[in-house]
């Protein structure tokens, strides 16, 4: 691997455990619509492919009609906006890992499938915003991860070649986007990964915590 000049880090399941926020917001949506509420573990299997996917999959999981989607989307914007960050916790080792990358001179981007507005508010609330040169969300470009587009745009913004830009994520979605963009990728072992064992996803390495990033720079 060439010397790294930048890193692109995923948000949900990598920097912050947001499952409590997702679960509370979806529960409020389903209550508003008079639908059954999904247990948190079931929500965890649906996180990582953006809000549209999450809302649609949750409706499908409780047997609701497709035509409830527009109302569910509006309710979700409201509830997630209100609850954003409340039940979310920064994972152990994150502050240390980000410090190691910054002190090695790397430029940093946060690229998530979460809408950019929600992502920026969450990073700010958790004291992580200052670490990042740019933050992009699932609504920043025409396509989201696993498409490589958001990662390629982040490389441009950071003036870093993909081969010298390390992607750090928690799911097959991050790995597929990184591979397609030509970026090396490491995956954390504590995230969501759609409920599948993350070590089955091909990657350049696996991290117990982001503090292990010190070995990569
Ligand atoms: O699906 C989401 O909203 C969040 O996904 P992320 O893992 O890309 O941050
Ligand atoms: Mg993630």
PDB file of N, CA and C and ligand atoms in Angstrom, residues 10-15 47-48 111-113 145 169-171 173-174 191-193, ligand 2:
ATOM      1  N   UNK A  10     -16.592   6.063   7.896  1.00  0.00           N
ATOM      2  CA  UNK A  10     -18.043   5.885   7.960  1.00  0.00           C
ATOM      3  C   UNK A  10     -18.538   6.383   9.330  1.00  0.00           C
ATOM      4  N   UNK A  11     -19.816   6.657   9.439  1.00  0.00           N
ATOM      5  CA  UNK A  11     -20.356   7.198  10.696  1.00  0.00           C
ATOM      6  C   UNK A  11     -21.080   6.135  11.536  1.00  0.00           C
ATOM      7  N   UNK A  12     -22.269   5.707  11.093  1.00  0.00           N
ATOM      8  CA  UNK A  12     -23.077   4.776  11.890  1.00  0.00           C
ATOM      9  C   UNK A  12     -22.418   3.396  11.948  1.00  0.00           C
ATOM     10  N   UNK A  13     -22.206   2.898  13.146  1.00  0.00           N
ATOM     11  CA  UNK A  13     -21.594   1.582  13.314  1.00  0.00           C
ATOM     12  C   UNK A  13     -20.079   1.618  13.302  1.00  0.00           C
ATOM     13  N   UNK A  14     -19.490   2.782  12.988  1.00  0.00           N
ATOM     14  CA  UNK A  14     -18.024   2.899  12.942  1.00  0.00           C
ATOM     15  C   UNK A  14     -17.547   3.937  13.963  1.00  0.00           C
ATOM     16  N   UNK A  15     -18.061   5.176  13.862  1.00  0.00           N
ATOM     17  CA  UNK A  15     -17.698   6.225  14.828  1.00  0.00           C
ATOM     18  C   UNK A  15     -18.673   6.220  16.005  1.00  0.00           C
ATOM     19  N   UNK A  47     -29.921  -1.141   9.127  1.00  0.00           N
ATOM     20  CA  UNK A  47     -29.147   0.106   9.114  1.00  0.00           C
ATOM     21  C   UNK A  47     -27.963   0.001   8.148  1.00  0.00           C
ATOM     22  N   UNK A  48     -27.625   1.096   7.485  1.00  0.00           N
ATOM     23  CA  UNK A  48     -26.386   1.154   6.702  1.00  0.00           C
ATOM     24  C   UNK A  48     -26.600   1.456   5.233  1.00  0.00           C
ATOM     25  N   UNK A 111     -17.811   9.978   5.456  1.00  0.00           N
ATOM     26  CA  UNK A 111     -18.767   9.691   4.371  1.00  0.00           C
ATOM     27  C   UNK A 111     -19.746   8.634   4.866  1.00  0.00           C
ATOM     28  N   UNK A 112     -21.000   9.041   5.003  1.00  0.00           N
ATOM     29  CA  UNK A 112     -22.043   8.185   5.561  1.00  0.00           C
ATOM     30  C   UNK A 112     -23.229   8.131   4.609  1.00  0.00           C
ATOM     31  N   UNK A 113     -24.060   7.110   4.765  1.00  0.00           N
ATOM     32  CA  UNK A 113     -25.312   7.070   4.005  1.00  0.00           C
ATOM     33  C   UNK A 113     -26.441   7.802   4.733  1.00  0.00           C
ATOM     34  N   UNK A 145     -23.051   4.911  -1.115  1.00  0.00           N
ATOM     35  CA  UNK A 145     -22.346   3.635  -0.945  1.00  0.00           C
ATOM     36  C   UNK A 145     -23.386   2.507  -1.002  1.00  0.00           C
ATOM     37  N   UNK A 169     -14.700   1.421   7.700  1.00  0.00           N
ATOM     38  CA  UNK A 169     -16.147   1.252   7.798  1.00  0.00           C
ATOM     39  C   UNK A 169     -16.526   0.050   8.632  1.00  0.00           C
ATOM     40  N   UNK A 170     -17.834  -0.241   8.658  1.00  0.00           N
ATOM     41  CA  UNK A 170     -18.305  -1.376   9.452  1.00  0.00           C
ATOM     42  C   UNK A 170     -19.078  -2.391   8.630  1.00  0.00           C
ATOM     43  N   UNK A 171     -19.153  -2.183   7.299  1.00  0.00           N
ATOM     44  CA  UNK A 171     -20.054  -3.072   6.563  1.00  0.00           C
ATOM     45  C   UNK A 171     -19.567  -3.397   5.160  1.00  0.00           C
ATOM     46  N   UNK A 173     -21.096  -2.793   2.622  1.00  0.00           N
ATOM     47  CA  UNK A 173     -21.391  -1.602   1.840  1.00  0.00           C
ATOM     48  C   UNK A 173     -20.170  -0.693   1.677  1.00  0.00           C
ATOM     49  N   UNK A 174     -19.471  -0.473   2.798  1.00  0.00           N
ATOM     50  CA  UNK A 174     -18.258   0.354   2.801  1.00  0.00           C
ATOM     51  C   UNK A 174     -17.158  -0.336   1.999  1.00  0.00           C
ATOM     52  N   UNK A 191     -19.433  -3.203  14.457  1.00  0.00           N
ATOM     53  CA  UNK A 191     -20.544  -2.435  13.858  1.00  0.00           C
ATOM     54  C   UNK A 191     -21.750  -3.287  13.496  1.00  0.00           C
ATOM     55  N   UNK A 192     -22.483  -2.871  12.461  1.00  0.00           N
ATOM     56  CA  UNK A 192     -23.761  -3.520  12.134  1.00  0.00           C
ATOM     57  C   UNK A 192     -23.629  -4.565  11.029  1.00  0.00           C
ATOM     58  N   UNK A 193     -23.023  -4.232   9.930  1.00  0.00           N
ATOM     59  CA  UNK A 193     -22.862  -5.136   8.786  1.00  0.00           C
ATOM     60  C   UNK A 193     -24.081  -5.993   8.475  1.00  0.00           C
TER      61      UNK A 193
HETATM   62 MG1  LIG B   2     -21.833   2.060   8.857  1.00  0.00          MG
END
